[in-house]
Coordinates of C-alpha atoms in Angstrom, one line a residue:
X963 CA 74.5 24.9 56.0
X964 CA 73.6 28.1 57.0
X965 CA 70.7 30.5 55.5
X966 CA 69.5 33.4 56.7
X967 CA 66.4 35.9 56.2
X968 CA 69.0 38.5 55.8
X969 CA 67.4 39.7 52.2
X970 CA 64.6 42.0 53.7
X971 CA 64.5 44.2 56.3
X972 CA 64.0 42.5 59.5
X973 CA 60.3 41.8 61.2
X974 CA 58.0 43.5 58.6
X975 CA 53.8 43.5 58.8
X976 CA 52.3 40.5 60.3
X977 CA 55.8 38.8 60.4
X978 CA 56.5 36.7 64.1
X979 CA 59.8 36.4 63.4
X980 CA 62.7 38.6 62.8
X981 CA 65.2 36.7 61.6
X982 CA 65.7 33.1 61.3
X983 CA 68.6 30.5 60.3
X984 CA 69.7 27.3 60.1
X985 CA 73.3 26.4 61.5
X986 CA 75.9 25.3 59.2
X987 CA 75.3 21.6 58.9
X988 CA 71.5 21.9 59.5
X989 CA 71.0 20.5 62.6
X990 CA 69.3 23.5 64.5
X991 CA 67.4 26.2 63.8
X992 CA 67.9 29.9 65.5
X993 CA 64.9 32.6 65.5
X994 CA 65.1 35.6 66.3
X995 CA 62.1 37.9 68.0
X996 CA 61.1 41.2 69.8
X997 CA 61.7 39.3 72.8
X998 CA 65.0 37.8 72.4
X999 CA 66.1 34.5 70.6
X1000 CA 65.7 30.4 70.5
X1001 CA 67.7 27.6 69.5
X1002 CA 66.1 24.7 68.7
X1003 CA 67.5 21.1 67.6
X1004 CA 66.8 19.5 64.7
X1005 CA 66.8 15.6 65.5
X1006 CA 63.4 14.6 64.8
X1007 CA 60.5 15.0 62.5
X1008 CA 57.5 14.4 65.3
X1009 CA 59.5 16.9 68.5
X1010 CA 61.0 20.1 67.8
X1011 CA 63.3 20.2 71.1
X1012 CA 64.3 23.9 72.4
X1013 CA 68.0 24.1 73.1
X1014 CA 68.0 27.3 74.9
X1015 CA 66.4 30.5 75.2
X1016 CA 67.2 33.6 75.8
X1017 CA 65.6 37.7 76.8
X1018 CA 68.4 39.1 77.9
X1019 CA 68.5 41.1 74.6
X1020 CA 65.4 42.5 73.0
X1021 CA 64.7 42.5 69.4
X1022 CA 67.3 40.2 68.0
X1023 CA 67.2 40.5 64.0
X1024 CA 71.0 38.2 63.5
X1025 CA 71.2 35.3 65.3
X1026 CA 73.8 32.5 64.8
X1027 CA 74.9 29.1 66.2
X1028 CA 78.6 27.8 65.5
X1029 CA 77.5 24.1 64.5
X1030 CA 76.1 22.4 67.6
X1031 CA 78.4 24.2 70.0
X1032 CA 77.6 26.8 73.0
X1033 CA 79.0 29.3 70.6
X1034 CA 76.1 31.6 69.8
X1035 CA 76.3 35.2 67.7
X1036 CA 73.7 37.6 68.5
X1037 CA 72.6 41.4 67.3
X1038 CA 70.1 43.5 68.5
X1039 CA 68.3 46.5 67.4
X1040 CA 68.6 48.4 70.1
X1041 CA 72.5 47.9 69.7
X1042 CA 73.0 47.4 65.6
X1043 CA 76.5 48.0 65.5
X1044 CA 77.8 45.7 68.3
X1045 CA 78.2 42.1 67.9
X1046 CA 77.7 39.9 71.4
X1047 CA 79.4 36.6 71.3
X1048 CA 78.1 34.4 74.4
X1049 CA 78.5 30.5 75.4
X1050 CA 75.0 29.8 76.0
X1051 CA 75.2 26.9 78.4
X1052 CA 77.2 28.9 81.0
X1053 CA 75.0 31.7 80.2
X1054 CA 78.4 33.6 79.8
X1055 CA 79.5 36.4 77.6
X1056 CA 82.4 35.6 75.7
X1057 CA 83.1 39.1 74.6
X1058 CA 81.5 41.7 72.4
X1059 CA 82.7 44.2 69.7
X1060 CA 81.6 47.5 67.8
X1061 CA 81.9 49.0 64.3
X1062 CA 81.6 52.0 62.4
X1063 CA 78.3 51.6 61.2
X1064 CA 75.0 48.6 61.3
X1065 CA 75.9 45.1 61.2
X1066 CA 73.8 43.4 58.1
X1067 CA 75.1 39.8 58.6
X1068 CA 77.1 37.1 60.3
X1069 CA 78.9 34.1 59.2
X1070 CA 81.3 31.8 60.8
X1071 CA 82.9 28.7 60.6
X1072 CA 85.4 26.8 62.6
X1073 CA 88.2 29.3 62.0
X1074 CA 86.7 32.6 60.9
X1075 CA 84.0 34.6 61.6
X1076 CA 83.1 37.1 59.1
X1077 CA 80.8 40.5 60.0
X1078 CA 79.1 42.0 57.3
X1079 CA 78.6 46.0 56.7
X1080 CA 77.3 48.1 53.8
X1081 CA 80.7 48.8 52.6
X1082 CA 83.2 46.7 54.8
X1083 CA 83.8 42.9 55.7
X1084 CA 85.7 42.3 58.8
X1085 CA 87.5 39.0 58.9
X1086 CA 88.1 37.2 62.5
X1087 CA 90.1 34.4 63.9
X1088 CA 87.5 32.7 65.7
X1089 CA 89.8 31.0 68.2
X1090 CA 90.7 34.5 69.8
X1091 CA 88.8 36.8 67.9
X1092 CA 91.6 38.5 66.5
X1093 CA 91.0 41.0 63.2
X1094 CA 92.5 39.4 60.8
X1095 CA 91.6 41.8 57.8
X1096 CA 88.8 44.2 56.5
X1097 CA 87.9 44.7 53.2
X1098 CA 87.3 48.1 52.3
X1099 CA 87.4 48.1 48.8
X1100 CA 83.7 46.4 48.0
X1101 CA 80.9 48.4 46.4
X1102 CA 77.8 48.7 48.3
X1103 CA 76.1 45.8 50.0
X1104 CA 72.9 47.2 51.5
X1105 CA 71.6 43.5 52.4
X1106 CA 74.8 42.4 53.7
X1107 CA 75.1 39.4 50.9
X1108 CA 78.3 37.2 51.9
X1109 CA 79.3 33.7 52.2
X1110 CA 81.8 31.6 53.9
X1111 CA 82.8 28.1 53.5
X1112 CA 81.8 25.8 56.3
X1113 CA 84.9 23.6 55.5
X1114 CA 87.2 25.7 58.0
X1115 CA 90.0 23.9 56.1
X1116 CA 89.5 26.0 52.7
X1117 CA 87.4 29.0 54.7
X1118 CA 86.4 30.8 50.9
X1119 CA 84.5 33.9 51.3
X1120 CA 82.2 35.4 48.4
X1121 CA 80.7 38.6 48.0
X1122 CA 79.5 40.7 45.6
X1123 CA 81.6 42.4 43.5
X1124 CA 79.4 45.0 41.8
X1125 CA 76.4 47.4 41.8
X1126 CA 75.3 46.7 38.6
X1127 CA 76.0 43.0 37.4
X1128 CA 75.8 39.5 39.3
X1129 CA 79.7 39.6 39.8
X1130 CA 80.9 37.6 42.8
X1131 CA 84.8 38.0 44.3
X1132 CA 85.9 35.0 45.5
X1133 CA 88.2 35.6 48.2
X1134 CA 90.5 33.1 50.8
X1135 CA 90.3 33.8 54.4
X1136 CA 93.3 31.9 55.0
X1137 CA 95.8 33.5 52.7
X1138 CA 93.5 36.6 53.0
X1139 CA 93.7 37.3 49.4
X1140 CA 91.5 37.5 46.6
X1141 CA 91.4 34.4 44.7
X1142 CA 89.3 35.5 41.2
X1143 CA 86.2 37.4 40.1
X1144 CA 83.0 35.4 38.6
X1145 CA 81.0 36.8 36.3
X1146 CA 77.5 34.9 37.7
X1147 CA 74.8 36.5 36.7
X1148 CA 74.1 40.0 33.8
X1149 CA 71.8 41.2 37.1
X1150 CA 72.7 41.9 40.7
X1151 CA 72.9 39.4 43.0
X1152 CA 70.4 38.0 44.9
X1153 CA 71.9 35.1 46.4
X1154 CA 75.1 33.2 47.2
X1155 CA 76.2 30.0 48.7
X1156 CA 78.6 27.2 49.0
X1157 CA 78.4 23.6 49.5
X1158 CA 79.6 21.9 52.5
X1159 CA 83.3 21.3 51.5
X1160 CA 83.8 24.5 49.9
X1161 CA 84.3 22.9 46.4
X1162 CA 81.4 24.6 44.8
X1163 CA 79.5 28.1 45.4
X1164 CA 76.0 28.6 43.8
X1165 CA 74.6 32.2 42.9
X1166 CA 71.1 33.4 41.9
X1167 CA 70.1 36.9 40.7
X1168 CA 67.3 39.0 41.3
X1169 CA 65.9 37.9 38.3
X1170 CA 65.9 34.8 40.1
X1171 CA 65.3 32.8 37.1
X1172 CA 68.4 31.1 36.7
X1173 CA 70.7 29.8 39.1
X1174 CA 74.2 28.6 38.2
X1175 CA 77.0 26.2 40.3
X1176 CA 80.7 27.4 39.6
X1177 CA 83.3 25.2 41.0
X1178 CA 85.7 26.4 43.4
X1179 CA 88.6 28.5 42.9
X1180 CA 89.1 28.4 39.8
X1181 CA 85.1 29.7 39.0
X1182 CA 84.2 27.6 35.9
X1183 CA 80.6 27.1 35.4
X1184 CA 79.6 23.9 36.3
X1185 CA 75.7 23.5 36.2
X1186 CA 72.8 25.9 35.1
X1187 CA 69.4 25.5 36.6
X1188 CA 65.7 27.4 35.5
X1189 CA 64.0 28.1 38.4
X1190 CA 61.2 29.5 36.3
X1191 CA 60.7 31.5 33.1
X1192 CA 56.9 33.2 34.0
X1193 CA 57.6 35.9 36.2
X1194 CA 60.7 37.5 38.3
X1195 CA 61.0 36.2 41.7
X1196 CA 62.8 37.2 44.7
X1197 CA 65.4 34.3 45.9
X1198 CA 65.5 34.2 49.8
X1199 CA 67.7 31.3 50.4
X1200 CA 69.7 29.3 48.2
X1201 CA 71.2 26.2 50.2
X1202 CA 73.1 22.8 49.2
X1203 CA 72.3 19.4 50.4
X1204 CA 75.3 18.5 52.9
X1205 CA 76.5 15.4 50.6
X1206 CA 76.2 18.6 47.6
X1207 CA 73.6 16.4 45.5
X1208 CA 70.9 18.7 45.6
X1209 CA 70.3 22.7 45.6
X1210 CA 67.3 24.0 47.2
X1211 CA 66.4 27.6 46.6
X1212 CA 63.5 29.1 48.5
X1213 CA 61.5 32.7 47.1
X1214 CA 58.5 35.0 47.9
X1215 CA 56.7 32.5 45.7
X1216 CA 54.9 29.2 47.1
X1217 CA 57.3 27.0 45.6
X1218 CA 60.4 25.7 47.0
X1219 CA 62.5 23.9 44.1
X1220 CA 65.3 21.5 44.8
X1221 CA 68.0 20.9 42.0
X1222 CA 70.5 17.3 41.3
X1223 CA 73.6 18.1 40.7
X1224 CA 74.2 15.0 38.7
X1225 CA 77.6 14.1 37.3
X1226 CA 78.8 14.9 34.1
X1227 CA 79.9 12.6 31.6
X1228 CA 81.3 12.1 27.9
X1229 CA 80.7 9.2 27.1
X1230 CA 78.1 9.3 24.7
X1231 CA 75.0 7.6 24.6
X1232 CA 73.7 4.4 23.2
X1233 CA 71.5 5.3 19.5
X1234 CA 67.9 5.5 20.0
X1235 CA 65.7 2.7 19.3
X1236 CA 62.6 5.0 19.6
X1237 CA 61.2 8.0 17.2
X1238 CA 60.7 10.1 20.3
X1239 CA 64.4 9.5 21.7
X1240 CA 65.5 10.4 18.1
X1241 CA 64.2 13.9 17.8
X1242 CA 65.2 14.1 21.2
X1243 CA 68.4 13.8 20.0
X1244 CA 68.2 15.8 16.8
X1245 CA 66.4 18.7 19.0
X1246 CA 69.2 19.1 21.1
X1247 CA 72.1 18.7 18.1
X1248 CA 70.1 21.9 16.5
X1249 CA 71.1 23.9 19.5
X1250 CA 74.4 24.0 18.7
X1251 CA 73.4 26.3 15.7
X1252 CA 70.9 28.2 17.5
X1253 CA 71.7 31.8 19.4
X1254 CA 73.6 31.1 22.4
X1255 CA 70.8 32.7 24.7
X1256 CA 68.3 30.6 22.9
X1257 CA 71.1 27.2 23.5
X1258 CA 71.3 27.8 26.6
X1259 CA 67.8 28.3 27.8
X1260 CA 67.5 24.6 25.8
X1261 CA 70.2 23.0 27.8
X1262 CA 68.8 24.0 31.1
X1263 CA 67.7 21.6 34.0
X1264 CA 64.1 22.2 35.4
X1265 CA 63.9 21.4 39.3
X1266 CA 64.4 17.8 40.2
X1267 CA 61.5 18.5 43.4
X1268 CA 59.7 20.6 44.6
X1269 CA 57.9 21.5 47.8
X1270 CA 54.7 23.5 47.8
X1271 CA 53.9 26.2 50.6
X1272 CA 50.6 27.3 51.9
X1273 CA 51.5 30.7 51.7
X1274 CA 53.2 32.9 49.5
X1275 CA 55.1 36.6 49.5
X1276 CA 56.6 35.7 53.2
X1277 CA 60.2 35.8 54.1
X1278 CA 61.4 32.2 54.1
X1279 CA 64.4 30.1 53.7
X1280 CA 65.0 26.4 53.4
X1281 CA 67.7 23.6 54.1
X1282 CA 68.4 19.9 53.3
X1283 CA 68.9 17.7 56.1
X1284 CA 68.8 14.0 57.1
X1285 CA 66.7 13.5 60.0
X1286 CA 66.1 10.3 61.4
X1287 CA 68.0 8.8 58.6
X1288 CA 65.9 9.9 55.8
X1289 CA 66.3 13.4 53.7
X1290 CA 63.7 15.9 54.5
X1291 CA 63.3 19.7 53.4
X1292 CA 63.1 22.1 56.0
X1293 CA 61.1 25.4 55.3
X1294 CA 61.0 28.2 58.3
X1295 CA 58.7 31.6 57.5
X1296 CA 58.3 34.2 59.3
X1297 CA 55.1 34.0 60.5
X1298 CA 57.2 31.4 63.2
X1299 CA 56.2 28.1 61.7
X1300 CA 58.7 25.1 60.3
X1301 CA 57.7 23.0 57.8
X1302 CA 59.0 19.6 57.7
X1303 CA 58.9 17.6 54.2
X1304 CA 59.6 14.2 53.0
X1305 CA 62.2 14.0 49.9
X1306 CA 62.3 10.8 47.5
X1307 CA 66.1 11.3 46.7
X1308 CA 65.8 8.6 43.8
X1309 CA 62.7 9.6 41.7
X1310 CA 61.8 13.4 43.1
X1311 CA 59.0 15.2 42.3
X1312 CA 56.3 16.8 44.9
X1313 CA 57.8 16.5 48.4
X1314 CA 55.0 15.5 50.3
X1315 CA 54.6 17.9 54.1
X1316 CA 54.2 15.6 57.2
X1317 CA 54.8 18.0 60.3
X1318 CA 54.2 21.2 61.0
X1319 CA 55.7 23.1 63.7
X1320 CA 55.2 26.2 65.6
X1321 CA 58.7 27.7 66.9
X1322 CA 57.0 30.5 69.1
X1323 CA 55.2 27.6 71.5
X1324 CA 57.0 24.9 71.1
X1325 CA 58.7 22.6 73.4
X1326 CA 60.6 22.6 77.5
X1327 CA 64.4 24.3 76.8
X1328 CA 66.9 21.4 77.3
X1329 CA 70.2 22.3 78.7
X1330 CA 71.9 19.0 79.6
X1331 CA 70.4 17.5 76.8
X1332 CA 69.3 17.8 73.4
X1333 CA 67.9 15.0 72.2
X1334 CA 70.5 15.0 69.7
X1335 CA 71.3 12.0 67.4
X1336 CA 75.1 12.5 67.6
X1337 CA 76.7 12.3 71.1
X1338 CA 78.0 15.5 73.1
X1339 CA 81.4 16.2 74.4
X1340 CA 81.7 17.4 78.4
X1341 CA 82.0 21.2 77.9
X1342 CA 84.2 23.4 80.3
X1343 CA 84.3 27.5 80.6
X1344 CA 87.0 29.4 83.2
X1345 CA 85.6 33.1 82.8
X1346 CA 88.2 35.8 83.3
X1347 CA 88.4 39.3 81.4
X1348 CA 90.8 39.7 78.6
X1349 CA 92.1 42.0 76.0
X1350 CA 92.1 41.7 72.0
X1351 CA 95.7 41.9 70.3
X1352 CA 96.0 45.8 69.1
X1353 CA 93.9 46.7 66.0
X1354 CA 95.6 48.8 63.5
X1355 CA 94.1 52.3 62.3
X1356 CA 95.1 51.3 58.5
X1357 CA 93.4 48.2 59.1
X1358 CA 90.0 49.5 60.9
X1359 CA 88.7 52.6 60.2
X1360 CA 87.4 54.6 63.4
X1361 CA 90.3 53.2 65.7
X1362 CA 94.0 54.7 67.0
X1363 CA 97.3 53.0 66.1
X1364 CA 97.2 52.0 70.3
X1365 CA 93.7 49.9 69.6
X1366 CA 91.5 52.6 71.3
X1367 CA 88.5 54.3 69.8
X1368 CA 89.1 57.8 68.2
X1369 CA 86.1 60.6 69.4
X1370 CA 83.0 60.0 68.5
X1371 CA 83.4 56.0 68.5
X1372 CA 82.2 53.4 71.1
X1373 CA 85.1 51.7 72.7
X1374 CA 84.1 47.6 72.5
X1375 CA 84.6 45.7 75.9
X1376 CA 85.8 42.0 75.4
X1377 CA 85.3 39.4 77.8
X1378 CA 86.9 36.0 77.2
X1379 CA 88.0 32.9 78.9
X1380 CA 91.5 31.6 79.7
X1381 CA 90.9 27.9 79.6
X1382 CA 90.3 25.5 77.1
X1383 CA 86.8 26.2 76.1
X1384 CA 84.7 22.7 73.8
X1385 CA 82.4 24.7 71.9
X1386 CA 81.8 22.1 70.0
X1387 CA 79.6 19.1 70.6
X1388 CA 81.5 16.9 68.2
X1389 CA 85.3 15.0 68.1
X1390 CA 86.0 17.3 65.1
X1391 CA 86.4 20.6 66.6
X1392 CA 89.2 20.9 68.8
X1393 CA 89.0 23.1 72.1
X1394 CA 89.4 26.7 71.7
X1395 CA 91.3 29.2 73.9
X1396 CA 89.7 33.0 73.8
X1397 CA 92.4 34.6 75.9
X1398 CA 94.7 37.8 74.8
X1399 CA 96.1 39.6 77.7
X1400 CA 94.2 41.1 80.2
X1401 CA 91.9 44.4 80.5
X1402 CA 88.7 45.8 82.8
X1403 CA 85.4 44.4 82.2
X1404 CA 83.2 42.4 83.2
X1405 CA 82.0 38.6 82.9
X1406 CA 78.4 37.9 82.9
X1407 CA 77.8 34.8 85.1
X1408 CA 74.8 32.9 85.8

């Protein structure tokens, strides 16, 4: 699962970091810095195991990994509107594109690849980088908030789908239609994510007191959790367990909570044998009579965990994993350290820290090997320049009917490869061919 630090403007006072995620089924970790970016693996507790490393481009504030391939996405503020796609272990440049205005946020899965402006989404096939759509009719995303499915088989996008209240539009990047509208939240949107296989998406507003599960598409509300009823927080990553048990959401507080999605039954019941289990009972029959804010605040689960931070009011986010067989949370800041906790998925409670890691010393880069649990496919790259199928002025704004920039816009270059290319380091993703014609440019080799 991916999360990113996408919420807040990137670097800020004191922070190390600019930006920082997890890849989408949390077995690395990208960071982002003034200097350039990491990738690291995320196979053990005691080693945290650089992948690569790169300065090439200076003060990265999106990076993003495609699974455990070579396939890495990368934006730069000295270059905000252009995204650079590059396969890492050839240290070659796949091809790079612009847009009409500052790139907020990336996601991709095995099929699409979505890029995120204030008031556009541009949807990609990820085999050949072909436009596939842009939605222009959103209202105005200033943090980029999006979501895409990491089940390339479903590929659901979500979004916000207004200024004023938590509504999300639920949209299919296959059919390229929109599917429904949930009405999540009476705030704005703070968060949004779905769980591995696309079946469920979660949503938190800025409130961030509640967070609700809907089920996917048809957006019924499934689950309600209270994160807290005190004081307003603000949500910075909101993140399902891969196996969609748990929900982790991380904030500017020094709490991370971490929600069971248990299943639902009717049966009812046995009677209780106890006077404590009997008011129980009777408690929760009142609520049926009760205002339905009231009802619902009473039929809320509390957090099933929780994992306490030394720190509080830095940019975070969080992710469930199994490493080394066991579950662990995973807690990145910004001031460039990962926190590594154990997680007892039976009983819960306080998840107990046992490593500590810095991600701006740490570790020898790997190339041929990454100390990965999982084992790696053979990985082959033919470089040769290419050219995108013709982009459509209805389609993208800022562009001729014959694919070329009108005045005043930067003409992309796009550099791709003509033979298969494994991006992937797993059986499940097949090989990919980025090849469309044939133009000028040219192919960064190392």
């Amino acid at each position: 699962m991916e999360a990113e630090a996408a919420e807040s403007p990137p670097g800020g006072v004191g922070a190390a970091l600019s930006c920082f995620s997890f890849n989408q089924d949390c077995t690395s970790l990208a960071i982002g810095t003034k200097a350039g970016y990491k990738l690291f693996s995320l196979s053990s507790v005691e080693h945290l195991d650089q992948v690569h490393g790169s300065n090439e481009i200076p003060d990265v504030y999106i990076v993003e990994r495609l699974f455990s391939s070579s396939l890495v996405v990368v934006v730069s503020h000295s270059k905000p509107r252009q995204m650079n796609v590059y396969h890492f272990k050839k240290g070659t440049e796949i091809c790079n594109y612009s847009y009409s205005s500052n790139i907020l946020s990336i996601r991709l899965n095995r099929q699409r690849l979505l890029v995120c402006l204030e008031e556009a989404i541009y949807i990609h096939n990820i085999k050949d980088m072909k436009l596939l759509k842009t939605i222009l009719d959103i209202p105005a995303n200033p943090t980029g908030l999006c979501a895409l499915s990491i089940n390339h088989s479903n590929s659901y996008v979500a979004y916000p789908g207004s200024l004023t209240t938590g509504e999300i539009v639920l949209y299919d990047g296959h059919s390229l239609k929109t599917v429904c509208t949930i009405a999540a939240h009476e705030g704005t949107l703070a968060a949004i994510a779905f769980n591995a296989l696309g079946s469920k998406l979660a949503s938190a507003s800025e409130k961030g007191t509640v967070i609700r599960v809907f089920s996917v598409p048809d957006g019924q509300k499934l689950y309600e959790f209270r994160r807290g009823m005190k004081r307003y927080v603000t949500i910075s990553s909101l993140v399902f367990s891969m196996d969609s048990q748990f929900l982790c959401a991380s904030s500017n507080t020094e709490t991370v909570h971490i929600f069971k999605l248990e299943h639902l039954t009717n049966s009812r019941p046995e009677e209780p044998s106890t006077w404590t289990g009997y008011m129980g009972k009777m408690f929760m029959a009142a609520s049926n009579y009760l205002p339905t804010q009231v009802s619902d605040m009473m039929n809320q689960d509390r957090a099933f965990a929780t994992g306490r931070l030394n720190f509080s009011g830095q940019r975070n986010i969080c992710t469930l994993s199994t490493i080394q067989k066991l579950p662990r949370l995973l807690v990145a800041s910004s001031d460039g350290h990962l926190y590594i906790y154990n997680l007892d998925p039976q009983d819960g409670g306080e998840c107990v820290l046992i490593k500590t890691h810095s991600l701006l010393s740490s570790g020898t880069t790997e190339e041929n090997k990454e100390n990965d649990l999982r084992p790696s496919l053979p990985q082959s790259y033919a470089a040769t320049v290419a050219r995108p199928s013709t982009w459509s002025a209805s389609t993208v704004p800022g562009y001729s009917e014959d694919g070329g920039a009108l005045r005043g816009e930067i003409i992309p270059e796009h550099e791709f490869a003509t033979g298969p290319v494994c991006l992937d380091d797993e059986n499940e993703f097949p090989p990919i061919n980025l090849c469309r014609g044939s133009q000028k440019g040219k192919t960064k080799q190392s």
